Structures are given as C-alpha cells and as structure tokens.
CSV table of C-alpha atoms in Angstrom, one decimal:
chain,number,residue,atom,x,y,z
A,13,UNK,CA,-50.7,-10.3,27.4
A,14,UNK,CA,-48.1,-8.7,30.0
A,15,UNK,CA,-45.3,-11.0,30.9
A,16,UNK,CA,-44.9,-10.4,34.6
A,17,UNK,CA,-48.0,-8.8,36.2
A,18,UNK,CA,-48.7,-7.6,39.5
A,19,UNK,CA,-51.5,-6.1,41.6
A,20,UNK,CA,-52.3,-3.9,43.0
A,21,UNK,CA,-50.2,-1.3,41.4
A,22,UNK,CA,-50.8,1.1,44.3
A,23,UNK,CA,-51.7,0.9,47.9
A,24,UNK,CA,-51.9,3.2,50.5
A,25,UNK,CA,-52.8,1.8,53.9
A,26,UNK,CA,-52.2,2.5,57.6
A,27,UNK,CA,-49.7,1.1,59.8
A,28,UNK,CA,-50.4,-2.3,61.6
A,29,UNK,CA,-52.8,-3.5,58.7
A,30,UNK,CA,-52.0,-6.5,56.5
A,31,UNK,CA,-51.9,-6.4,52.8
A,32,UNK,CA,-51.1,-8.9,50.0
A,33,UNK,CA,-49.4,-8.3,47.0
A,34,UNK,CA,-50.3,-10.8,44.0
A,35,UNK,CA,-48.0,-11.8,40.7
A,36,UNK,CA,-48.3,-13.8,37.9
A,37,UNK,CA,-46.2,-14.9,35.1
A,38,UNK,CA,-47.1,-16.1,31.8
A,39,UNK,CA,-43.8,-16.7,30.3
A,40,UNK,CA,-43.7,-20.3,31.4
A,41,UNK,CA,-40.3,-19.5,33.9
A,42,UNK,CA,-39.5,-21.9,36.9
A,43,UNK,CA,-38.2,-19.3,39.0
A,44,UNK,CA,-39.7,-16.1,40.8
A,45,UNK,CA,-38.7,-13.5,42.8
A,46,UNK,CA,-39.8,-10.4,45.3
A,47,UNK,CA,-37.1,-7.2,45.0
A,48,UNK,CA,-37.9,-4.5,47.2
A,49,UNK,CA,-36.6,-0.9,46.3
A,50,UNK,CA,-36.4,1.6,48.4
A,51,UNK,CA,-36.4,5.6,48.0
A,52,UNK,CA,-32.8,5.9,47.5
A,53,UNK,CA,-33.6,3.1,44.2
A,54,UNK,CA,-31.6,0.4,45.8
A,55,UNK,CA,-32.9,-2.9,44.5
A,56,UNK,CA,-32.7,-5.7,46.9
A,57,UNK,CA,-34.1,-9.3,46.6
A,58,UNK,CA,-36.0,-10.5,49.3
A,59,UNK,CA,-37.0,-14.0,48.2
A,60,UNK,CA,-37.0,-16.6,45.8
A,61,UNK,CA,-39.0,-19.4,44.8
A,62,UNK,CA,-38.0,-22.3,41.8
A,63,UNK,CA,-41.0,-24.3,41.1
A,64,UNK,CA,-42.7,-23.4,44.4
A,65,UNK,CA,-39.6,-24.1,46.3
A,66,UNK,CA,-38.5,-21.4,48.5
A,67,UNK,CA,-34.3,-21.7,47.3
A,68,UNK,CA,-33.5,-17.5,48.9
A,69,UNK,CA,-35.1,-15.9,51.9
A,70,UNK,CA,-33.1,-13.0,52.5
A,71,UNK,CA,-32.8,-11.1,56.1
A,72,UNK,CA,-36.5,-10.1,55.8
A,73,UNK,CA,-38.6,-9.3,58.8
A,74,UNK,CA,-40.9,-12.5,59.6
A,75,UNK,CA,-44.0,-10.2,58.9
A,76,UNK,CA,-43.3,-10.5,55.2
A,77,UNK,CA,-44.4,-14.3,54.1
A,78,UNK,CA,-44.7,-15.4,50.5
A,79,UNK,CA,-46.4,-18.1,49.0
A,80,UNK,CA,-46.3,-19.8,45.7
A,81,UNK,CA,-49.2,-21.9,44.9
A,82,UNK,CA,-47.9,-23.0,41.6
A,83,UNK,CA,-44.9,-21.9,39.3
A,84,UNK,CA,-46.7,-19.1,37.6
A,85,UNK,CA,-47.8,-17.5,40.7
A,86,UNK,CA,-45.8,-15.7,43.4
A,87,UNK,CA,-47.8,-13.3,46.4
A,88,UNK,CA,-46.5,-11.3,48.9
A,89,UNK,CA,-48.2,-11.2,52.2
A,90,UNK,CA,-47.2,-8.4,54.9
A,91,UNK,CA,-48.8,-8.4,58.5
A,92,UNK,CA,-48.5,-5.4,60.8
A,93,UNK,CA,-47.0,-2.9,58.3
A,94,UNK,CA,-44.7,-0.6,59.2
A,95,UNK,CA,-43.6,3.1,58.2
A,96,UNK,CA,-40.3,1.5,56.7
A,97,UNK,CA,-42.4,-1.0,54.6
A,98,UNK,CA,-43.0,2.0,52.1
A,99,UNK,CA,-41.3,1.0,49.2
A,100,UNK,CA,-42.0,0.0,45.3
A,101,UNK,CA,-42.2,-4.0,45.2
A,102,UNK,CA,-40.9,-5.6,42.4
A,103,UNK,CA,-42.3,-9.1,41.3
A,104,UNK,CA,-40.2,-10.8,38.5
A,105,UNK,CA,-39.2,-14.3,37.1
A,106,UNK,CA,-36.4,-15.9,35.1
A,107,UNK,CA,-36.1,-19.3,33.0
A,108,UNK,CA,-34.2,-21.1,35.6
A,109,UNK,CA,-32.9,-19.3,38.4
A,110,UNK,CA,-29.7,-17.0,37.6
A,111,UNK,CA,-27.8,-19.4,35.6
A,112,UNK,CA,-25.8,-17.9,33.3
A,113,UNK,CA,-27.5,-15.5,30.5
A,114,UNK,CA,-30.9,-15.8,32.1
A,115,UNK,CA,-32.5,-13.0,32.2
A,116,UNK,CA,-34.9,-11.6,34.9
A,117,UNK,CA,-37.8,-9.9,33.8
A,118,UNK,CA,-39.4,-7.6,36.3
A,119,UNK,CA,-43.2,-7.0,36.8
A,120,UNK,CA,-44.6,-3.0,36.8
A,121,UNK,CA,-43.9,-2.8,40.3
A,122,UNK,CA,-46.4,-2.3,43.5
A,123,UNK,CA,-46.0,0.9,45.1
A,124,UNK,CA,-46.9,1.0,48.6
A,125,UNK,CA,-47.3,3.7,51.0
A,126,UNK,CA,-47.7,3.4,54.6
A,127,UNK,CA,-49.2,6.0,56.6
B,21,UNK,CA,-21.4,-13.4,49.2
B,22,UNK,CA,-21.6,-11.2,46.2
B,23,UNK,CA,-21.3,-7.4,46.5
B,24,UNK,CA,-21.2,-4.8,43.9
B,25,UNK,CA,-20.6,-1.2,43.9
B,26,UNK,CA,-21.6,1.3,41.3
B,27,UNK,CA,-19.9,4.7,40.5
B,28,UNK,CA,-21.2,7.6,39.5
B,29,UNK,CA,-24.5,7.6,41.6
B,30,UNK,CA,-25.3,10.3,39.2
B,31,UNK,CA,-24.0,11.7,35.6
B,32,UNK,CA,-24.9,14.4,33.9
B,33,UNK,CA,-23.9,14.7,30.3
B,34,UNK,CA,-25.1,17.1,27.2
B,35,UNK,CA,-26.8,15.3,24.3
B,36,UNK,CA,-24.1,13.7,21.9
B,37,UNK,CA,-21.7,12.8,24.6
B,38,UNK,CA,-20.6,9.7,25.5
B,39,UNK,CA,-21.6,8.1,29.3
B,40,UNK,CA,-19.6,5.8,31.1
B,41,UNK,CA,-20.9,3.7,34.4
B,42,UNK,CA,-18.4,1.7,36.3
B,43,UNK,CA,-19.4,-1.3,38.5
B,44,UNK,CA,-16.9,-3.7,40.4
B,45,UNK,CA,-17.9,-7.0,42.1
B,46,UNK,CA,-16.1,-9.1,44.6
B,47,UNK,CA,-17.1,-12.5,43.6
B,48,UNK,CA,-14.2,-13.9,41.3
B,49,UNK,CA,-16.3,-16.8,40.3
B,50,UNK,CA,-19.5,-14.4,38.8
B,51,UNK,CA,-19.9,-15.4,35.3
B,52,UNK,CA,-22.9,-13.1,34.1
B,53,UNK,CA,-23.1,-9.5,34.4
B,54,UNK,CA,-26.5,-7.8,33.2
B,55,UNK,CA,-27.6,-4.3,32.8
B,56,UNK,CA,-30.8,-2.6,33.6
B,57,UNK,CA,-32.4,0.5,32.7
B,58,UNK,CA,-35.3,2.0,34.6
B,59,UNK,CA,-37.0,5.0,33.3
B,60,UNK,CA,-38.7,7.0,35.7
B,61,UNK,CA,-42.0,4.9,37.1
B,62,UNK,CA,-41.1,1.9,35.2
B,63,UNK,CA,-39.8,-1.3,35.8
B,64,UNK,CA,-35.9,-2.4,35.3
B,65,UNK,CA,-35.3,-3.6,32.0
B,66,UNK,CA,-32.4,-5.5,30.7
B,67,UNK,CA,-30.4,-3.5,28.1
B,68,UNK,CA,-27.6,-5.8,27.6
B,69,UNK,CA,-25.8,-8.3,29.6
B,70,UNK,CA,-21.8,-10.5,29.2
B,71,UNK,CA,-20.8,-13.4,30.2
B,72,UNK,CA,-17.2,-14.0,31.9
B,73,UNK,CA,-15.8,-15.6,28.6
B,74,UNK,CA,-16.3,-12.5,26.5
B,75,UNK,CA,-14.4,-9.2,27.3
B,76,UNK,CA,-16.4,-6.9,25.5
B,77,UNK,CA,-20.0,-6.7,23.7
B,78,UNK,CA,-22.1,-4.0,21.9
B,79,UNK,CA,-25.5,-3.5,20.6
B,80,UNK,CA,-26.0,-0.6,18.4
B,81,UNK,CA,-25.0,2.9,20.7
B,82,UNK,CA,-24.5,0.9,24.1
B,83,UNK,CA,-21.4,-1.3,24.7
B,84,UNK,CA,-20.3,-3.2,27.9
B,85,UNK,CA,-16.7,-4.4,28.6
B,86,UNK,CA,-15.6,-6.8,31.5
B,87,UNK,CA,-12.3,-7.3,32.9
B,88,UNK,CA,-12.2,-10.4,34.9
B,89,UNK,CA,-8.7,-10.0,36.6
B,90,UNK,CA,-9.6,-6.6,37.9
B,91,UNK,CA,-13.4,-7.6,38.6
B,92,UNK,CA,-15.1,-4.8,36.9
B,93,UNK,CA,-17.3,-4.2,34.3
B,94,UNK,CA,-18.8,-0.8,32.5
B,95,UNK,CA,-21.5,0.3,30.4
B,96,UNK,CA,-20.6,2.9,27.7
B,97,UNK,CA,-23.5,4.8,26.2
B,98,UNK,CA,-22.1,6.8,22.7
B,99,UNK,CA,-24.0,9.7,21.3
B,100,UNK,CA,-26.5,10.0,24.1
B,101,UNK,CA,-30.1,11.1,23.7
B,102,UNK,CA,-32.5,12.7,26.1
B,103,UNK,CA,-34.4,9.3,26.2
B,104,UNK,CA,-31.2,7.5,27.5
B,105,UNK,CA,-32.1,9.7,30.9
B,106,UNK,CA,-32.6,6.8,33.2
B,107,UNK,CA,-31.3,5.3,36.2
B,108,UNK,CA,-28.5,2.2,35.1
B,109,UNK,CA,-28.1,-0.6,37.3
B,110,UNK,CA,-25.3,-3.4,36.8
B,111,UNK,CA,-25.6,-6.6,38.4
B,112,UNK,CA,-23.7,-9.6,39.0
B,113,UNK,CA,-24.6,-13.1,39.4
B,114,UNK,CA,-24.0,-14.6,43.0
B,115,UNK,CA,-22.6,-18.0,42.3
B,116,UNK,CA,-22.9,-19.3,46.3
B,117,UNK,CA,-26.5,-18.2,46.0
B,118,UNK,CA,-27.9,-18.4,42.6
B,119,UNK,CA,-29.2,-15.0,42.5
B,120,UNK,CA,-28.2,-11.6,41.0
B,121,UNK,CA,-27.2,-8.8,42.9
B,122,UNK,CA,-27.7,-5.3,42.1
B,123,UNK,CA,-25.5,-2.1,42.2
B,124,UNK,CA,-26.7,0.8,43.6
B,125,UNK,CA,-27.8,2.7,40.5
B,126,UNK,CA,-26.7,5.7,38.3
B,127,UNK,CA,-29.0,8.4,37.7
B,128,UNK,CA,-27.9,9.5,34.1
B,129,UNK,CA,-29.5,12.8,32.9
B,130,UNK,CA,-29.0,13.7,29.4
B,131,UNK,CA,-29.3,17.4,28.7
B,132,UNK,CA,-30.4,18.4,25.2
C-alpha cells in the first residue's frame, strides 16, 4: 500500500542507452513531480504535471521526456543517457500543486548509474 | 523566481544538545515553508511546516520559526538523539511558478 511507488529502484546502464522510470501514486493527488537529486544532495525539480497537464518544465535537456497517461501515473523517459545523468530521481505527488499546506510526498527514489 | 539559501551545510552536535538550521528566501510573497528530513538512502519526508501567517510552530522536540520581515526561517531541534542524524532540507513555495524550491540541505550528525 505504498503511497508513491516508482520502479526500478536501481538502474545501471551504459552511456547512450534509453531508459524509463515509472511512477504511480494511490493517494488520489492531482499533481505529480519529478525531482533530481545529485551527488551533492541538491534536490531540483524537473517537471510537474497537474491532472495530466504539464505545468512546470525546468531547464532540462530534451533527452528527458515525461509522460502522464493519467493523473495517477507519471513516467520519465531518458534518451541517449550521459554520465552526468547519474543521480537519484524522485517521483512525488501533492493534492493540488503547491498551494499553501499541500505536502509533497516523495517516492523511494530511483538510483540511476550511467557507466 | 524563488531562491532559498540554507546554512550550515554540515552540523555536528553531541546527543542532548540543540541544533539550529537556518534558511533565507527571496520571494516576499512566499507563504508556505516546509522542512524535510532525509535519512541515508531514504526518501525526503515532511517533518514540520509553517505558513506565513504564523511566527512559530512546535511539534515535540522540533520547532520552526519564521521572520517574514527578514525573510528567514529556522528549524530548531532540542534534546537531539542519534536518530536525528540525517540531511534536512528547507523549502519555500515559489508563488509565481507554483512549486517548492528546496535549500541545499544540512547534514546533521548527532554523536552519542
């Protein structure tokens, strides 16, 4: 009964490959996010979707493409992986964007290592 | 857009001491300030939050204070315990872009 679940948890892949990370939330939230946490632990938002609609798209290479088939799912596809893409990717959700008091709930993270 | 600075980057205390982590923000319209705790290898989890119409909020050993005039807010942990060791993140709501902007994190180490 995990609230925000993402798969895979660990992913080791070679440069140039294409990979996807899947995320699902069962909290009934309207808004979902992808965050990237680098080796220095900085947490940076990448994308945000509200009811399947893209509302935030930070300065992220277009090799990264999110897809939200419905409001409970937000997947992240990465093309032509580079060494610098190695990081922990967190999926998250919140009830209605970040209006006051709306807590963001994070998934367990996906550890991506590009070799 | 919002910019959040967090200090210190690392903090070592003895068990039983107090710990204080400070954050400043740039957007005077920001109205929501959560704090997250991230244990090693785990996800960030909300531990306390404060809204801009409140100056202080407490929950057992943790408290958060907000100074809207100075645009800074702080996390206070009293009677620290080894299980408080983690990375703590402050965040502020960017009202223009409807997102949370996180500080750079503080690694707290509580020694027994």
